[in-house]
PDB file of C-alpha atoms and ligand atoms in Angstrom:
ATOM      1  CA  UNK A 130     -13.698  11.622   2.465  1.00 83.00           C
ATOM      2  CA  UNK A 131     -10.308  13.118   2.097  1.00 90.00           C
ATOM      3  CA  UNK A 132      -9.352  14.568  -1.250  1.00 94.00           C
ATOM      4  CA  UNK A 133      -6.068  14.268  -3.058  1.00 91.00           C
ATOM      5  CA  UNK A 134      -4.880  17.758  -2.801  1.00 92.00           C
ATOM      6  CA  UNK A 135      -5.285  17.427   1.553  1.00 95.00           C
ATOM      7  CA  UNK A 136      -2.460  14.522   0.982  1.00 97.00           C
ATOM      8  CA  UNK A 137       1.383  15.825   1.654  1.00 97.00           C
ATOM      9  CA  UNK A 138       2.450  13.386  -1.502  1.00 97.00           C
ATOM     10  CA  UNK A 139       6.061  15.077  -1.253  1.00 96.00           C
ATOM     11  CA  UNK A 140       6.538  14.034   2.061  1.00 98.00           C
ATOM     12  CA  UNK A 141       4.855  10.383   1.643  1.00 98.00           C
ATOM     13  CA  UNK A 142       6.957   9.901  -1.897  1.00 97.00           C
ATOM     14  CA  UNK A 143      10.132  10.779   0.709  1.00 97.00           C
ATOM     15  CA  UNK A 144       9.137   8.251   3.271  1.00 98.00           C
ATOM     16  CA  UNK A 145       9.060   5.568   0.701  1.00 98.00           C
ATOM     17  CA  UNK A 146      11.851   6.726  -1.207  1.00 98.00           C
ATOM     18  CA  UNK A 147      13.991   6.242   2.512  1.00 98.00           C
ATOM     19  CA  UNK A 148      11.970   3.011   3.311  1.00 98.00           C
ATOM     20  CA  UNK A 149      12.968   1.676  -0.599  1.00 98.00           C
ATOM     21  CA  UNK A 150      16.987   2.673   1.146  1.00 98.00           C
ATOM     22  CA  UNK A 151      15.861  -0.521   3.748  1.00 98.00           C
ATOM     23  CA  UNK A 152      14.631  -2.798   1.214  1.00 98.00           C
ATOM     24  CA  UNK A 153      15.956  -6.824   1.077  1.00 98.00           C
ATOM     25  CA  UNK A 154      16.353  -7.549  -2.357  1.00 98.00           C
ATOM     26  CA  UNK A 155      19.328  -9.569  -3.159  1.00 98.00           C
ATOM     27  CA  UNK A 156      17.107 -11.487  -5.371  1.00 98.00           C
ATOM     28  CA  UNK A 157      15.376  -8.904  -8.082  1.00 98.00           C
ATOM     29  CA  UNK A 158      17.293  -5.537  -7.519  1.00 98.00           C
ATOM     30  CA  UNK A 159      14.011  -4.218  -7.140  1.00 98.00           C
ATOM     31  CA  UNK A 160      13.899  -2.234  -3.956  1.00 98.00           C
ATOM     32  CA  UNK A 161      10.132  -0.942  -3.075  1.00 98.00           C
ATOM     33  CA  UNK A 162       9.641   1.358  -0.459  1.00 98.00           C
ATOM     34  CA  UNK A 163       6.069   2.334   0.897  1.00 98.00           C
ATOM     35  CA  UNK A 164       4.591   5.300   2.864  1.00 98.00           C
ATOM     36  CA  UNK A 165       1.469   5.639   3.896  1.00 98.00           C
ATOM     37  CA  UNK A 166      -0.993   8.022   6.019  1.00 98.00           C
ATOM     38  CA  UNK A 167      -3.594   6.926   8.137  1.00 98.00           C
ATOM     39  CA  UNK A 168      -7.038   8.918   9.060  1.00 98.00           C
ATOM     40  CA  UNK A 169      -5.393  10.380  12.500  1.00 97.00           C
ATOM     41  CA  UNK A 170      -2.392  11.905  11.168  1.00 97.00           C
ATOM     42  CA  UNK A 171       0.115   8.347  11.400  1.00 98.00           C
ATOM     43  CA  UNK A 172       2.772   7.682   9.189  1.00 98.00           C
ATOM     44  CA  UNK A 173       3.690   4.104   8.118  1.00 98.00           C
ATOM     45  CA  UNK A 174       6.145   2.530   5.720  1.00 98.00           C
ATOM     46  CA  UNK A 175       7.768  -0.909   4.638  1.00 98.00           C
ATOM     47  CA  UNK A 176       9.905  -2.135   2.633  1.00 98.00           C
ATOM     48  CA  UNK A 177       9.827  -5.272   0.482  1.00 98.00           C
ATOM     49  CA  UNK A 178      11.647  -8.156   1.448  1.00 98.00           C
ATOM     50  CA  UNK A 179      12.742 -11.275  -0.552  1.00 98.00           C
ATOM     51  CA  UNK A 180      13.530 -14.503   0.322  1.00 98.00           C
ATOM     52  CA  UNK A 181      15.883 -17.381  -1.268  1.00 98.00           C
ATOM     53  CA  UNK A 182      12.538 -19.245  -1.884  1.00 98.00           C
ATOM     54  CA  UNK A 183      11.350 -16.944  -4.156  1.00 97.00           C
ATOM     55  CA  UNK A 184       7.762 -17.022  -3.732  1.00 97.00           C
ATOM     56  CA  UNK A 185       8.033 -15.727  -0.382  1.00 98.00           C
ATOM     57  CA  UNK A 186       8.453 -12.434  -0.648  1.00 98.00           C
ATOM     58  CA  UNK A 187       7.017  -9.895   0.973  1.00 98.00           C
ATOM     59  CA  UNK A 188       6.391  -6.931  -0.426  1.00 98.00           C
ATOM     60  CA  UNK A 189       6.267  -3.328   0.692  1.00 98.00           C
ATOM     61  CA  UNK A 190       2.798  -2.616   1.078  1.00 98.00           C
ATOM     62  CA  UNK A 191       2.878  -6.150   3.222  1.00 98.00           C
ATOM     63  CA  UNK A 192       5.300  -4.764   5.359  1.00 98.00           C
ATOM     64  CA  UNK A 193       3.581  -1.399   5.555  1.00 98.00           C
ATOM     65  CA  UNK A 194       0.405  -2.922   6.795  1.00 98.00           C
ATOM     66  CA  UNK A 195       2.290  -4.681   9.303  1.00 98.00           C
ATOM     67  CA  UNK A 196       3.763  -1.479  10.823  1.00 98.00           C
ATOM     68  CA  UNK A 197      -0.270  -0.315  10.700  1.00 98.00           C
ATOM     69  CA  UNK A 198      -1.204  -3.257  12.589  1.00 98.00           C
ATOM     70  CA  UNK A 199       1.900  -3.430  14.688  1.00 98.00           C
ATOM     71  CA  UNK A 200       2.139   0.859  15.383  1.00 98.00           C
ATOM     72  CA  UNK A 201      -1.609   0.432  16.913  1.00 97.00           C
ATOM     73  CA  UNK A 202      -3.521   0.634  13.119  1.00 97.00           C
ATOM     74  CA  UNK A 203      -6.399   2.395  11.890  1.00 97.00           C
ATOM     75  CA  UNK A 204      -7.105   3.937   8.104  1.00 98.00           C
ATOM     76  CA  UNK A 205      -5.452   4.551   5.402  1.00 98.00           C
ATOM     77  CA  UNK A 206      -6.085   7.563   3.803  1.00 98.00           C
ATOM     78  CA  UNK A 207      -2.918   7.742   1.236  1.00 98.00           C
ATOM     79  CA  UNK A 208      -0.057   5.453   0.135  1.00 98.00           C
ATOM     80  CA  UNK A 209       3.008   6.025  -2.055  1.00 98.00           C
ATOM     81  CA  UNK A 210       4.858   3.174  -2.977  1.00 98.00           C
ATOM     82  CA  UNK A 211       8.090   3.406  -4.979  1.00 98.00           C
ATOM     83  CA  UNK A 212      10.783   1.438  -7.207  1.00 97.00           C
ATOM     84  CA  UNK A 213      14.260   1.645  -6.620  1.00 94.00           C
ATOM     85  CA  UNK A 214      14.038   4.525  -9.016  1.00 95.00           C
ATOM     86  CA  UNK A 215      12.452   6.673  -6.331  1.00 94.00           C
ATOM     87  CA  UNK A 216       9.287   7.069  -8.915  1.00 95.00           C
ATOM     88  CA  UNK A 217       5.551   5.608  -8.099  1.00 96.00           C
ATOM     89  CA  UNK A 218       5.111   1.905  -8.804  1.00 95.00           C
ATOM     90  CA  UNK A 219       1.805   0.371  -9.052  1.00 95.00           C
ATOM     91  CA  UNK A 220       0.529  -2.083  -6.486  1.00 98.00           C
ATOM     92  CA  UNK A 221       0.820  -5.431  -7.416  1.00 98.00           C
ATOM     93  CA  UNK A 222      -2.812  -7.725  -7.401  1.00 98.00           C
ATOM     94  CA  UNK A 223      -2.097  -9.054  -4.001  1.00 98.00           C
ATOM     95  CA  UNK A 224      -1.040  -5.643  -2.187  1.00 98.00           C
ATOM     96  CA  UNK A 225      -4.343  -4.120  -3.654  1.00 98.00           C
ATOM     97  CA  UNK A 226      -6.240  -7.140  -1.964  1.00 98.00           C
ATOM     98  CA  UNK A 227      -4.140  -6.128   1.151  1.00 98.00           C
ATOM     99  CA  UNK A 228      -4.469  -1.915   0.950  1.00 98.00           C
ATOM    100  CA  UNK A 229      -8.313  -2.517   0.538  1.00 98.00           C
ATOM    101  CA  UNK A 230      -8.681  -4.261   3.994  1.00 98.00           C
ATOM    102  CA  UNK A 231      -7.481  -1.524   5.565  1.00 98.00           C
ATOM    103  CA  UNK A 232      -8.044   1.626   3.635  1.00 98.00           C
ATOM    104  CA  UNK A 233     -11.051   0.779   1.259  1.00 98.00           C
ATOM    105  CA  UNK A 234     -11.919   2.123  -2.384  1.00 98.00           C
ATOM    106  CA  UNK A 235     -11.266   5.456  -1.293  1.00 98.00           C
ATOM    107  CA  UNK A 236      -7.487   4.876  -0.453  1.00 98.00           C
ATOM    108  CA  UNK A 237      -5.731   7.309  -2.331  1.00 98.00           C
ATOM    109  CA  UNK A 238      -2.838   5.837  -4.354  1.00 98.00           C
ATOM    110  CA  UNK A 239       0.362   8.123  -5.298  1.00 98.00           C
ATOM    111  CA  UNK A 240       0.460   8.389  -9.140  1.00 95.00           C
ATOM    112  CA  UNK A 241       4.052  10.405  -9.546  1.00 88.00           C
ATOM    113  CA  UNK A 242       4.825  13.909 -10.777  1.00 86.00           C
ATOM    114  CA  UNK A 243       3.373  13.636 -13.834  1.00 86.00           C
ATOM    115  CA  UNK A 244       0.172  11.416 -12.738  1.00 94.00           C
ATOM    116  CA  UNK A 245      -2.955  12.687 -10.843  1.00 96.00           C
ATOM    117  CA  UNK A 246      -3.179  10.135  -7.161  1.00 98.00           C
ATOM    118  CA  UNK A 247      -5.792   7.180  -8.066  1.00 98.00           C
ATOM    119  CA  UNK A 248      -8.676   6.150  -6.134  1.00 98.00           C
ATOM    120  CA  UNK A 249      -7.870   2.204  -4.905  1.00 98.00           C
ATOM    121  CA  UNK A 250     -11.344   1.355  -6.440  1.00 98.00           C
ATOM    122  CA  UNK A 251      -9.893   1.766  -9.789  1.00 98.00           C
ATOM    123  CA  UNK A 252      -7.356  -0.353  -9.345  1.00 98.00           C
ATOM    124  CA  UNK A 253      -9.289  -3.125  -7.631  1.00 98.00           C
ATOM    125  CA  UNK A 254     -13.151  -2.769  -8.951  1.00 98.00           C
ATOM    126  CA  UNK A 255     -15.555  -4.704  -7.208  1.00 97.00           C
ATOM    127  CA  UNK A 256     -13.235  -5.664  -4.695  1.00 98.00           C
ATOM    128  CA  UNK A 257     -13.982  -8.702  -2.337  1.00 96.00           C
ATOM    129  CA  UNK A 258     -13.824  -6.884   1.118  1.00 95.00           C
ATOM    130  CA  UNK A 259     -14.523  -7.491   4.762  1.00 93.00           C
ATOM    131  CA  UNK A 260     -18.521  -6.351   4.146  1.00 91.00           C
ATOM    132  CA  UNK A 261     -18.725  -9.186   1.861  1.00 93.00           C
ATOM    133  CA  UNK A 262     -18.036 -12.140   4.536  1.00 91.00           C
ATOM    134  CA  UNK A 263     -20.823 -10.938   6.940  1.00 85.00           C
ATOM    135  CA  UNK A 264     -23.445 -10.180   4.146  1.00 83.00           C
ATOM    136  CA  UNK A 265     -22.745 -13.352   2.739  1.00 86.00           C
ATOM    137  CA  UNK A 266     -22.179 -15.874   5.335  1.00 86.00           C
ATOM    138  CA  UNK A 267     -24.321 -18.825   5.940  1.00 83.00           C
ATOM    139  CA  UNK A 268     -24.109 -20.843   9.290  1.00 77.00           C
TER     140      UNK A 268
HETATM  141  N1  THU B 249       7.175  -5.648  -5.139  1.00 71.55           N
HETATM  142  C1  THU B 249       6.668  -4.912  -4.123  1.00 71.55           C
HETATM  143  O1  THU B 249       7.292  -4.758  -3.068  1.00 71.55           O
HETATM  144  N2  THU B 249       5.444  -4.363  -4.284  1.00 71.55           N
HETATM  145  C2  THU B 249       4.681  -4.454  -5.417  1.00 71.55           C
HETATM  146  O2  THU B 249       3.554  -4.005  -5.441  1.00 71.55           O
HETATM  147  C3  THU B 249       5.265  -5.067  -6.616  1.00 71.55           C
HETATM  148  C4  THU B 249       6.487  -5.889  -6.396  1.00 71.55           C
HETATM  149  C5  THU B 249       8.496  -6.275  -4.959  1.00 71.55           C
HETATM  150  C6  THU B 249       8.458  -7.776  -4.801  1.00 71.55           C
HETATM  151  C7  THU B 249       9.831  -8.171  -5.271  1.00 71.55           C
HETATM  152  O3  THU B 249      10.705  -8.132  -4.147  1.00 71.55           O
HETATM  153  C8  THU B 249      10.240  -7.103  -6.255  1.00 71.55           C
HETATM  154  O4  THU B 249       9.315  -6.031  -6.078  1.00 71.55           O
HETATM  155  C9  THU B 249      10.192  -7.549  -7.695  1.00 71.55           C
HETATM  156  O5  THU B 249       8.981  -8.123  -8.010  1.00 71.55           O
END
């Protein structure tokens, strides 16, 4: 398991600070940018992206998993996500659904200057994960 001082958080709170520059968000002002390192060394990002229908937004870390997927994908070992403020915002309930698919409890979450990184399992406790539709499956 990776720990939090192996992360380069400088360079992964720059990569989302430049991906929050991208953002589409006529709607709420709020421009999210995400970065995010995978196991072998990869660097992802996305940017949240709003739609006149409110409801179908997409938000950074939605857009960042699609660059995973897309750019080949693998695990993620650490993810940064900030406001338009350039400072760490927390994941909202659905994006911690989506981070755990593909990074797991151990996912390392960017917590700011001030903050020490957080461990995705503390954000999302007893998650509802991939190992939970083959152990409980019935067919
Ligand atoms: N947003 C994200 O991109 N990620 C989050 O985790 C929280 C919220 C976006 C969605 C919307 O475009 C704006 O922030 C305000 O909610």
């Amino acid at each position: 398991m990776v720990t939090p001082r192996e992360i380069p958080w400088a360079d992964l709170r720059a990569g989302a600070r430049a991906a929050s520059e991208r953002a589409y968000a006529p709607y709420s002002a709020v421009r999210v940018g995400a970065c995010g390192l995978t196991e072998d060394g990869h660097v992802v990002t996305g940017s949240n992206v709003e739609n006149a229908s409110y409801g179908l937004t997409l938000c950074a870390e939605c857009s960042l998993v699609s660059d995973l997927v897309r750019s080949g994908g693998g695990r993620l070992v650490a993810v940064s996500v900030v406001a338009g403020d350039g400072e760490p915002l927390a994941p909202c309930g659905r994006c911690r659904q989506l981070l755990y698919e593909h990074g797991g409890p151990d996912l390392w979450l960017d917590g700011g200057e001030g903050a020490p990184p957080r461990a995705l399992a503390a954000l999302l406790p007893d998650a509802f994960g991939p190992e939970d539709l083959a152990d409980r499956s019935r067919r």
